[in-house]
mmCIF file of C-alpha atoms and ligand atoms in Angstrom:
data_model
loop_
_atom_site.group_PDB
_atom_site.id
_atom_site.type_symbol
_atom_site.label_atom_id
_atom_site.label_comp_id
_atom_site.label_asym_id
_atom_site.label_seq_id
_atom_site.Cartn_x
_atom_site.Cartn_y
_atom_site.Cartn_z
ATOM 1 C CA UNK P 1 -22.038 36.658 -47.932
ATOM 2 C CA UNK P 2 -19.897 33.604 -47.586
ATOM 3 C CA UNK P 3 -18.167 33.833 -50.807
ATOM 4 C CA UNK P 4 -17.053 37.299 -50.026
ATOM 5 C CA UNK P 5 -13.163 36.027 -49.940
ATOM 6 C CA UNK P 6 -13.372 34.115 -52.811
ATOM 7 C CA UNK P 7 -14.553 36.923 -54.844
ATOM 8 C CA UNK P 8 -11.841 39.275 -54.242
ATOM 9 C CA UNK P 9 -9.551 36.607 -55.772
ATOM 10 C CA UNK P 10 -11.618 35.721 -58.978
ATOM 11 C CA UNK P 11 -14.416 37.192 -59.221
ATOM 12 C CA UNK P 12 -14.185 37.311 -63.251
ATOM 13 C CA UNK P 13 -14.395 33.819 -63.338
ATOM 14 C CA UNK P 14 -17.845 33.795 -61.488
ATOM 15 C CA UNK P 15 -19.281 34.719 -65.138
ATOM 16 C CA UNK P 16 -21.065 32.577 -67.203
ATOM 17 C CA UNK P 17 -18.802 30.286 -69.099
ATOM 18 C CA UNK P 18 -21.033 27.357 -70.783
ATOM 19 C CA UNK P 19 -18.606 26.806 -73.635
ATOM 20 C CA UNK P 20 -16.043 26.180 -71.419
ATOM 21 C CA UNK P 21 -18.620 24.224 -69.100
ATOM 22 C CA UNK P 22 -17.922 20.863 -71.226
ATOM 23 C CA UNK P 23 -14.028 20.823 -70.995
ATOM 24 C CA UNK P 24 -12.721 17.575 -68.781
ATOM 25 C CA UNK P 25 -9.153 17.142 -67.677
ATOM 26 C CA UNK P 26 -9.736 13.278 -66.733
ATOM 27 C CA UNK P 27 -10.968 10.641 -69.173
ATOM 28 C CA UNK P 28 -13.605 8.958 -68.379
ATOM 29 C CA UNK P 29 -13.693 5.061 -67.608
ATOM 30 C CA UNK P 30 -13.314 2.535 -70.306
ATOM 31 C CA UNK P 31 -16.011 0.035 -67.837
ATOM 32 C CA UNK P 32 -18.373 0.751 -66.077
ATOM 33 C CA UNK P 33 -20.073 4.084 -64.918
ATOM 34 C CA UNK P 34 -19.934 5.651 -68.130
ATOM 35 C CA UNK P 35 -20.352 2.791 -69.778
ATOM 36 C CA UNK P 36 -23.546 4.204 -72.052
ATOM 37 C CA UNK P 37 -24.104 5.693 -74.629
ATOM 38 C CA UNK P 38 -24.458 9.201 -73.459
ATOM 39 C CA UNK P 39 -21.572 11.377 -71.960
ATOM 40 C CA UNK P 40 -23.080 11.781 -68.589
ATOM 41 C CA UNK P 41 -23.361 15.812 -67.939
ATOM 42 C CA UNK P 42 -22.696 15.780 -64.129
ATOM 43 C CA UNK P 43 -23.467 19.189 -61.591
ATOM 44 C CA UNK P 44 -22.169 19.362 -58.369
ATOM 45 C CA UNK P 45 -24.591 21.269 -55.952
ATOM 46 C CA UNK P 46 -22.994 22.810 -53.329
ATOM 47 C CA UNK P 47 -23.921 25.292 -50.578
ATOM 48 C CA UNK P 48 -24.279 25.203 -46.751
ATOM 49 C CA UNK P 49 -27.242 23.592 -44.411
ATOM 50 C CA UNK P 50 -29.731 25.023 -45.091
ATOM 51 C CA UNK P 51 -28.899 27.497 -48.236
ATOM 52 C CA UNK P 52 -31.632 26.165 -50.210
ATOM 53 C CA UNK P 53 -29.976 23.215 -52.715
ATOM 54 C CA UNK P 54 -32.640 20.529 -52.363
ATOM 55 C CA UNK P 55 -35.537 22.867 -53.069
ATOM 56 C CA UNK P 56 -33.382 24.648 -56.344
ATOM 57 C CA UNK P 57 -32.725 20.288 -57.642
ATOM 58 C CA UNK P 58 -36.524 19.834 -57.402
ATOM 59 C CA UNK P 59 -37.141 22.523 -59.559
ATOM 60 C CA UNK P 60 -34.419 21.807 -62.150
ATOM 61 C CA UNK P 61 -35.627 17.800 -62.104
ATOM 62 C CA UNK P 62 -38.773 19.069 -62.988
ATOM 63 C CA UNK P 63 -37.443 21.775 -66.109
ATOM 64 C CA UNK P 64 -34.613 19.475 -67.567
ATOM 65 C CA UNK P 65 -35.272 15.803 -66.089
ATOM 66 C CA UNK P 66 -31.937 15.557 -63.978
ATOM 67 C CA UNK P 67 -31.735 12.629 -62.070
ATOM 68 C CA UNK P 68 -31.329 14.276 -58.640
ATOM 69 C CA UNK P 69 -28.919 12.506 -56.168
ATOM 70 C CA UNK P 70 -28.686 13.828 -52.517
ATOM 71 C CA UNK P 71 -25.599 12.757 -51.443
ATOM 72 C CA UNK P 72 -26.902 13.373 -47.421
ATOM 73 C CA UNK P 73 -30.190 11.515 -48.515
ATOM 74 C CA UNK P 74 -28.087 8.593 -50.314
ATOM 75 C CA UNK P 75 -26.549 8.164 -46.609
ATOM 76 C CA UNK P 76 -29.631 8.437 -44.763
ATOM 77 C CA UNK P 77 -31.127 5.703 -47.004
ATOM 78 C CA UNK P 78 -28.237 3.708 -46.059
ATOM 79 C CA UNK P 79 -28.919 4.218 -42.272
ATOM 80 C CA UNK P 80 -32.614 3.018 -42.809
ATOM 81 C CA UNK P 81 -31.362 -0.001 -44.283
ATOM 82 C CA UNK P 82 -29.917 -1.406 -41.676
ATOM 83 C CA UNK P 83 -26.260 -1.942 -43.550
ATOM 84 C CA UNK P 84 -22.902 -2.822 -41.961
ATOM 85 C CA UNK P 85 -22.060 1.309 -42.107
ATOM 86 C CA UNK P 86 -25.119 2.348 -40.846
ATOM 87 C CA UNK P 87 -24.654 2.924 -36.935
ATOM 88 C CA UNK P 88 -20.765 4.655 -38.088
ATOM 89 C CA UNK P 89 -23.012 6.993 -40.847
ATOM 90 C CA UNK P 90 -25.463 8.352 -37.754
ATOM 91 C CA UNK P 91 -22.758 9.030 -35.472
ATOM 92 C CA UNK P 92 -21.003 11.100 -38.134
ATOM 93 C CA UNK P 93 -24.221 12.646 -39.272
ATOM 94 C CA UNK P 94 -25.250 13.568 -35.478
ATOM 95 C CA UNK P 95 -21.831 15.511 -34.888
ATOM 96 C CA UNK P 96 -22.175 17.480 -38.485
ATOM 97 C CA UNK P 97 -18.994 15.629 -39.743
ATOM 98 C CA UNK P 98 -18.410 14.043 -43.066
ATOM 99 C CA UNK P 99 -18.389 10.887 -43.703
ATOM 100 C CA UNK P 100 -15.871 8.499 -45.094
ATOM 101 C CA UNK P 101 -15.481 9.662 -48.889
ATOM 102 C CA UNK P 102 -15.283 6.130 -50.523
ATOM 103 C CA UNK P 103 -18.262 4.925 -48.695
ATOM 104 C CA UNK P 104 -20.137 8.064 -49.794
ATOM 105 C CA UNK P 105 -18.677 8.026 -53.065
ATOM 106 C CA UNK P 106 -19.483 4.054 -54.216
ATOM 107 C CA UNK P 107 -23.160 4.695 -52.906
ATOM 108 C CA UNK P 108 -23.440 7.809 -55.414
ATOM 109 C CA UNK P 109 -21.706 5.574 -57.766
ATOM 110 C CA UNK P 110 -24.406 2.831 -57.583
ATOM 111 C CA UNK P 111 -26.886 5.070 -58.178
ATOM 112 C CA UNK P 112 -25.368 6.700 -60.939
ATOM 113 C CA UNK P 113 -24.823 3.086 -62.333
ATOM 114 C CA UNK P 114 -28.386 2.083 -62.004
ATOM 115 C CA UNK P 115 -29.947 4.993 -63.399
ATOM 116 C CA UNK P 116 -30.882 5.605 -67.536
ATOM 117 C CA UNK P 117 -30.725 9.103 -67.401
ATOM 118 C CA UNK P 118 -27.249 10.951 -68.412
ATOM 119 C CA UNK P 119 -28.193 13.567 -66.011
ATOM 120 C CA UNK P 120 -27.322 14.417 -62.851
ATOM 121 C CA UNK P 121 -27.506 16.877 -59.933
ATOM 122 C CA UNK P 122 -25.130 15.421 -57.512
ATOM 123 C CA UNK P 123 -26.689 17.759 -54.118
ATOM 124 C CA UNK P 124 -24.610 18.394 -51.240
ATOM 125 C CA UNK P 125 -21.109 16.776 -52.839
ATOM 126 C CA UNK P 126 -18.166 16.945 -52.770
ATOM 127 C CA UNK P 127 -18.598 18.461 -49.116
ATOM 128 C CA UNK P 128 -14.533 18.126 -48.943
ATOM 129 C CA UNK P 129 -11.300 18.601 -51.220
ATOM 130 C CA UNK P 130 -11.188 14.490 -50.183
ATOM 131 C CA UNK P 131 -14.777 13.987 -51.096
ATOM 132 C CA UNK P 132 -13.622 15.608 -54.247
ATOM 133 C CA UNK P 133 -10.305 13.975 -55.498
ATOM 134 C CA UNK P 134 -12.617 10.435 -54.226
ATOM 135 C CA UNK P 135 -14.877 11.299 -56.884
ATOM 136 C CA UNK P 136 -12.256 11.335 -59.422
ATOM 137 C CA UNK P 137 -10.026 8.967 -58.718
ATOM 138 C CA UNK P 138 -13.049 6.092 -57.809
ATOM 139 C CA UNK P 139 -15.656 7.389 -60.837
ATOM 140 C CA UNK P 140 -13.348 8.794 -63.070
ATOM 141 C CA UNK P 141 -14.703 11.942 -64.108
ATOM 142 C CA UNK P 142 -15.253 15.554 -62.731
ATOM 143 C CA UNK P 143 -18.148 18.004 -63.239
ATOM 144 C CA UNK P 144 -19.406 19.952 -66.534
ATOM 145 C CA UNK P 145 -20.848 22.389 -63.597
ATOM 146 C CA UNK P 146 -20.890 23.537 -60.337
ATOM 147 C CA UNK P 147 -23.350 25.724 -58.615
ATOM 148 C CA UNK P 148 -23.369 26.943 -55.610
ATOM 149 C CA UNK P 149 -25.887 28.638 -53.321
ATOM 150 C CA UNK P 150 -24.403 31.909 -51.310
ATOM 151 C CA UNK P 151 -26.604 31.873 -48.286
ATOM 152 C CA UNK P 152 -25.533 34.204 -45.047
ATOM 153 C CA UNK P 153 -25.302 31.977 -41.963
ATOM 154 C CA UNK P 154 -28.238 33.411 -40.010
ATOM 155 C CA UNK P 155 -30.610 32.876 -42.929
ATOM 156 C CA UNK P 156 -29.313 29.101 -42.831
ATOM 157 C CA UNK P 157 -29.645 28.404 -39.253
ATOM 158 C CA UNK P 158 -33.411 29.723 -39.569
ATOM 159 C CA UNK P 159 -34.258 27.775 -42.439
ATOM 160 C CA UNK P 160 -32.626 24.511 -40.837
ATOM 161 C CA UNK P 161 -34.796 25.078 -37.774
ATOM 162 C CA UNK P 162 -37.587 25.307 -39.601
ATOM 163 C CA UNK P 163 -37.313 22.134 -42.199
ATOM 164 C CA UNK P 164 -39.596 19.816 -39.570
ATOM 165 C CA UNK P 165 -38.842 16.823 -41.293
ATOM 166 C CA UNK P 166 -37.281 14.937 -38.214
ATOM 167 C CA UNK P 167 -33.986 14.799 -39.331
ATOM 168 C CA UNK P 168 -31.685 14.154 -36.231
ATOM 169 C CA UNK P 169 -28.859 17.151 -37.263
ATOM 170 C CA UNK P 170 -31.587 19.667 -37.415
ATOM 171 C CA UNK P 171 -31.155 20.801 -33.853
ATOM 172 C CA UNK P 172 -28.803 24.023 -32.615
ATOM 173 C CA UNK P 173 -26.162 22.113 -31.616
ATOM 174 C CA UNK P 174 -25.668 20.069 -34.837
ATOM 175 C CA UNK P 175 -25.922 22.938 -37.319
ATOM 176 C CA UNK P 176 -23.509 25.125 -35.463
ATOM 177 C CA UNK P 177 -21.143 22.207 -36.299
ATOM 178 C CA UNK P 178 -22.123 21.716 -39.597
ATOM 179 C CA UNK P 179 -21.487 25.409 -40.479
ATOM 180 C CA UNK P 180 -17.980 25.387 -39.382
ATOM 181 C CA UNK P 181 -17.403 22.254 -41.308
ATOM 182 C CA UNK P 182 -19.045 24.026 -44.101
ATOM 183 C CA UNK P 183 -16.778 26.504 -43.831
ATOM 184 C CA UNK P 184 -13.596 24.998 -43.485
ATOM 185 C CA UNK P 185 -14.006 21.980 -45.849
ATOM 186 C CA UNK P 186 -16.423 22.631 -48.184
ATOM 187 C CA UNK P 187 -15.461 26.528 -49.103
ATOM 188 C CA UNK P 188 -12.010 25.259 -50.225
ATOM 189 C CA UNK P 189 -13.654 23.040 -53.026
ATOM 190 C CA UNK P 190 -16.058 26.219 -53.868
ATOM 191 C CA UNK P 191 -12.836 28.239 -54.656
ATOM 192 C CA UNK P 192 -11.560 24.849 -56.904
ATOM 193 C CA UNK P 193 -14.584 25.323 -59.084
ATOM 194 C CA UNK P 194 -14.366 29.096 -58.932
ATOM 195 C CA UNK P 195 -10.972 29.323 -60.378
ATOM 196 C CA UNK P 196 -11.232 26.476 -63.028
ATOM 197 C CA UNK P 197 -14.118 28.274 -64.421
ATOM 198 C CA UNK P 198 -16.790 25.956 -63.561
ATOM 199 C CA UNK P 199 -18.383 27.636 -60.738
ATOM 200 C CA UNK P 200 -22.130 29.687 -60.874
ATOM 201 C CA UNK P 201 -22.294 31.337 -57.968
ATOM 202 C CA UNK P 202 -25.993 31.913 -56.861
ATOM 203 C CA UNK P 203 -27.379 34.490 -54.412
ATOM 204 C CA UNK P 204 -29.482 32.179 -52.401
ATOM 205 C CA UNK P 205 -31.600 35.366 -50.539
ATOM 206 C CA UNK P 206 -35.157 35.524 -51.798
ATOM 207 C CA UNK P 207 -37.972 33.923 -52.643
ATOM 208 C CA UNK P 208 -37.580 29.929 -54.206
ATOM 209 C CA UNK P 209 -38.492 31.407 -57.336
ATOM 210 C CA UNK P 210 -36.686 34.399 -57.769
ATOM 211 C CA UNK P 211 -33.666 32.094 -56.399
ATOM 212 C CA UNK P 212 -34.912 29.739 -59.516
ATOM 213 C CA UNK P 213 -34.400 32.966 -62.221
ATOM 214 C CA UNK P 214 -30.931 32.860 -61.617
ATOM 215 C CA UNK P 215 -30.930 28.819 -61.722
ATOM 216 C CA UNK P 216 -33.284 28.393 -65.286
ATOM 217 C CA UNK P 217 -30.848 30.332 -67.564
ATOM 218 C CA UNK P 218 -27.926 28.208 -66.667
ATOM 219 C CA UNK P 219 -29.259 24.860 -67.947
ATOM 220 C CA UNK P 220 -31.941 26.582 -70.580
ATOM 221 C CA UNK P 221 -28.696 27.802 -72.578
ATOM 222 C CA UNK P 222 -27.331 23.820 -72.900
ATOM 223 C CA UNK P 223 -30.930 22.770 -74.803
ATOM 224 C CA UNK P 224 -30.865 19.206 -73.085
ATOM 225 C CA UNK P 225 -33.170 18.264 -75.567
ATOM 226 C CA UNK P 226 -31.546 18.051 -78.885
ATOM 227 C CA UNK P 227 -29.405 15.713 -76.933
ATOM 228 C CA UNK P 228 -31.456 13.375 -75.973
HETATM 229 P P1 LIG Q 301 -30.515 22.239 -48.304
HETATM 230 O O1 LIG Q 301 -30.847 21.054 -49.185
HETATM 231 O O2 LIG Q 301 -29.530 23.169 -48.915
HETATM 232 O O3 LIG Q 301 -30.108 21.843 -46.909
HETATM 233 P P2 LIG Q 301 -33.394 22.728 -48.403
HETATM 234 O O4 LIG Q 301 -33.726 22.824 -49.835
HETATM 235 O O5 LIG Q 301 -33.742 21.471 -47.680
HETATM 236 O O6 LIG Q 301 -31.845 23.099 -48.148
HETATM 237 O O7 LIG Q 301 -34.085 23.966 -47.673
HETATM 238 C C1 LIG Q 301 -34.013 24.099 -46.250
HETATM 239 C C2 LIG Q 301 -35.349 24.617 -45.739
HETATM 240 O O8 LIG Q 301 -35.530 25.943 -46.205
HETATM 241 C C3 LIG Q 301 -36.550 23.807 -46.221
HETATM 242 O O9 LIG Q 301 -37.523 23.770 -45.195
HETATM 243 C C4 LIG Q 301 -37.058 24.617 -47.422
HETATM 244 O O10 LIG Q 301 -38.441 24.462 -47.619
HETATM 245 C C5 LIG Q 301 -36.707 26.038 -47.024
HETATM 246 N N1 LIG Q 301 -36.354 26.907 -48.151
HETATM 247 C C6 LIG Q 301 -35.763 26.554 -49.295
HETATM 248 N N2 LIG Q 301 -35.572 27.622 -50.093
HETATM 249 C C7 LIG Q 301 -36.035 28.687 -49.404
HETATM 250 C C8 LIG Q 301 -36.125 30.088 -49.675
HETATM 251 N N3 LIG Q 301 -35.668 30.608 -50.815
HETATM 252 N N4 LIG Q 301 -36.660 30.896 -48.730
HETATM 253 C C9 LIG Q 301 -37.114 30.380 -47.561
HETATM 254 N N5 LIG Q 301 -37.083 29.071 -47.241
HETATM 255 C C10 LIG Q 301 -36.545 28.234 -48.150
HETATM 256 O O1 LIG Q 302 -26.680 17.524 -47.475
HETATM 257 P P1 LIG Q 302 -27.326 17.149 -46.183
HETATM 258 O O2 LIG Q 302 -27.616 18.339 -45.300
HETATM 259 O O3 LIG Q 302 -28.517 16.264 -46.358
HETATM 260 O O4 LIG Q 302 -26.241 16.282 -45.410
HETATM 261 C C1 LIG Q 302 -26.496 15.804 -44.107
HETATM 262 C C2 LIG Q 302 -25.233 15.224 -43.515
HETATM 263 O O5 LIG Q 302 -24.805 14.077 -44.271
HETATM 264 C C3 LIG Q 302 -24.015 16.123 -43.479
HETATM 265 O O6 LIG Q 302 -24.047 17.069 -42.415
HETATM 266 C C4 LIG Q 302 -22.900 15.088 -43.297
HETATM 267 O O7 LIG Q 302 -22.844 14.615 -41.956
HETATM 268 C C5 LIG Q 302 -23.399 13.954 -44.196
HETATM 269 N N1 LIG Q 302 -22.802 14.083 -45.535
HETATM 270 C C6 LIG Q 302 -21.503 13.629 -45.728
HETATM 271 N N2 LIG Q 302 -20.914 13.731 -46.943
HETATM 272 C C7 LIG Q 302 -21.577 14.282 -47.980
HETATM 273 C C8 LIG Q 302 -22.908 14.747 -47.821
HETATM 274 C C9 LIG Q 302 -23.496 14.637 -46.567
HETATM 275 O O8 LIG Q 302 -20.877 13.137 -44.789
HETATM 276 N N3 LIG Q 302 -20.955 14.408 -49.156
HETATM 277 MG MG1 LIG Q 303 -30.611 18.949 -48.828
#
């Protein structure tokens, strides 16, 4: 498993820790994105190509109406319509690199700005430690939670190669760039979470719903509902 190394360090704080899920060490902006009347309750989704994130949001949209915001789908969108950024976002996305984090961080931003919900699932972000301190410094806030889907490589790859929906880094080449990217920028913001006490690691092996058994408890136990 990919989060072998980080266990041997802290594996303790791997345990569920939902009272200490709501703590934030940055206030939040005076204007504008958290300008409503909700405190926005914002989970990072993280995990390599592959490991299963997308299919996990759906589910959780669907149980606790998260606004679910694909941070690689945001920038695909962005291709499609034909922006300045567009052309630069495709090249990036073809070699399995990441792109800029302001531009990917203001898109997420608009959406989040646009939306009613107080919600959100933000999928495949931060993918970097500079994705991550973007986030803060641009929207002002950090996470309540952080999951993150432990997939083995091999299991990955197959699933990428498998996906069939056209996307142009779904080819060998491509993912066997994206994994190393995965692995040397986005496992450093894994072990962030992991020893702040925000991460719930998930065993991404199985089934989608025996995957979703581990998922359900960790959002059942904040009853969204007497929120709302
Ligand atoms: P990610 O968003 O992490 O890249 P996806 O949710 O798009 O991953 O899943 C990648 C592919 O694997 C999709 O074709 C999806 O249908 C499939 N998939 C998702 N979860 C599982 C699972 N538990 N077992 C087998 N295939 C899965
Ligand atoms: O998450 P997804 O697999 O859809 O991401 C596809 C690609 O989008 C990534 O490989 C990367 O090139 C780009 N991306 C990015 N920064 C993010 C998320 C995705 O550059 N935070
Ligand atoms: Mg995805």
């Amino acid at each position: 498993m990919i989060c072998e190394a980080i266990d041997v360090v802290t594996t303790d704080v791997c345990k569920f820790k939902f009272w200490e899920a709501f703590s934030t060490e940055i206030p939040r902006k005076e204007k504008g994105t958290f300008q409503r009347d909700k405190t926005p309750f914002i989970t990072f989704v993280l995990g390599g190509p592959g490991s299963g994130k997308g299919t996990q949001c759906m589910k959780i949209v669907e149980n606790f109406g998260f606004t679910h915001l694909s941070a690689g789908d945001i920038l695909r969108r962005e291709i499609a319509s034909n922006s300045a950024d567009g052309t630069m976002i495709l090249d990036t996305i073809k070699e399995g690199k990441i792109v800029p984090s302001e531009l990917t961080v203001k898109l997420i931003q608009k959406e989040m700005e646009s939306s009613d919900n107080y919600k959100f699932l933000i999928d495949g972000f931060p993918r970097s430690e500079d994705n991550r301190i973007a986030f803060e410094q641009i929207i002002g806030a950090e996470p309540d939670i952080v999951l993150f889907f432990d997939c083995p490589e091999d299991e990955m790859m197959k699933r990428v190669l498998n996906r069939n929906q056209g996307r142009v880094d779904d080819n060998i080449d491509t993912i066997k760039k994206r994994l190393k990217v995965f692995s040397a920028l986005n496992l450093p913001v894994v072990k962030y979470y992991l020893e702040r006490g925000k991460l719930y690691k998930i065993n991404a092996v199985g089934t989608v719903d025996e995957i979703y058994k581990q998922v359900y408890p960790l959002f059942a136990q904040f009853n969204f509902e007497q929120q709302v």
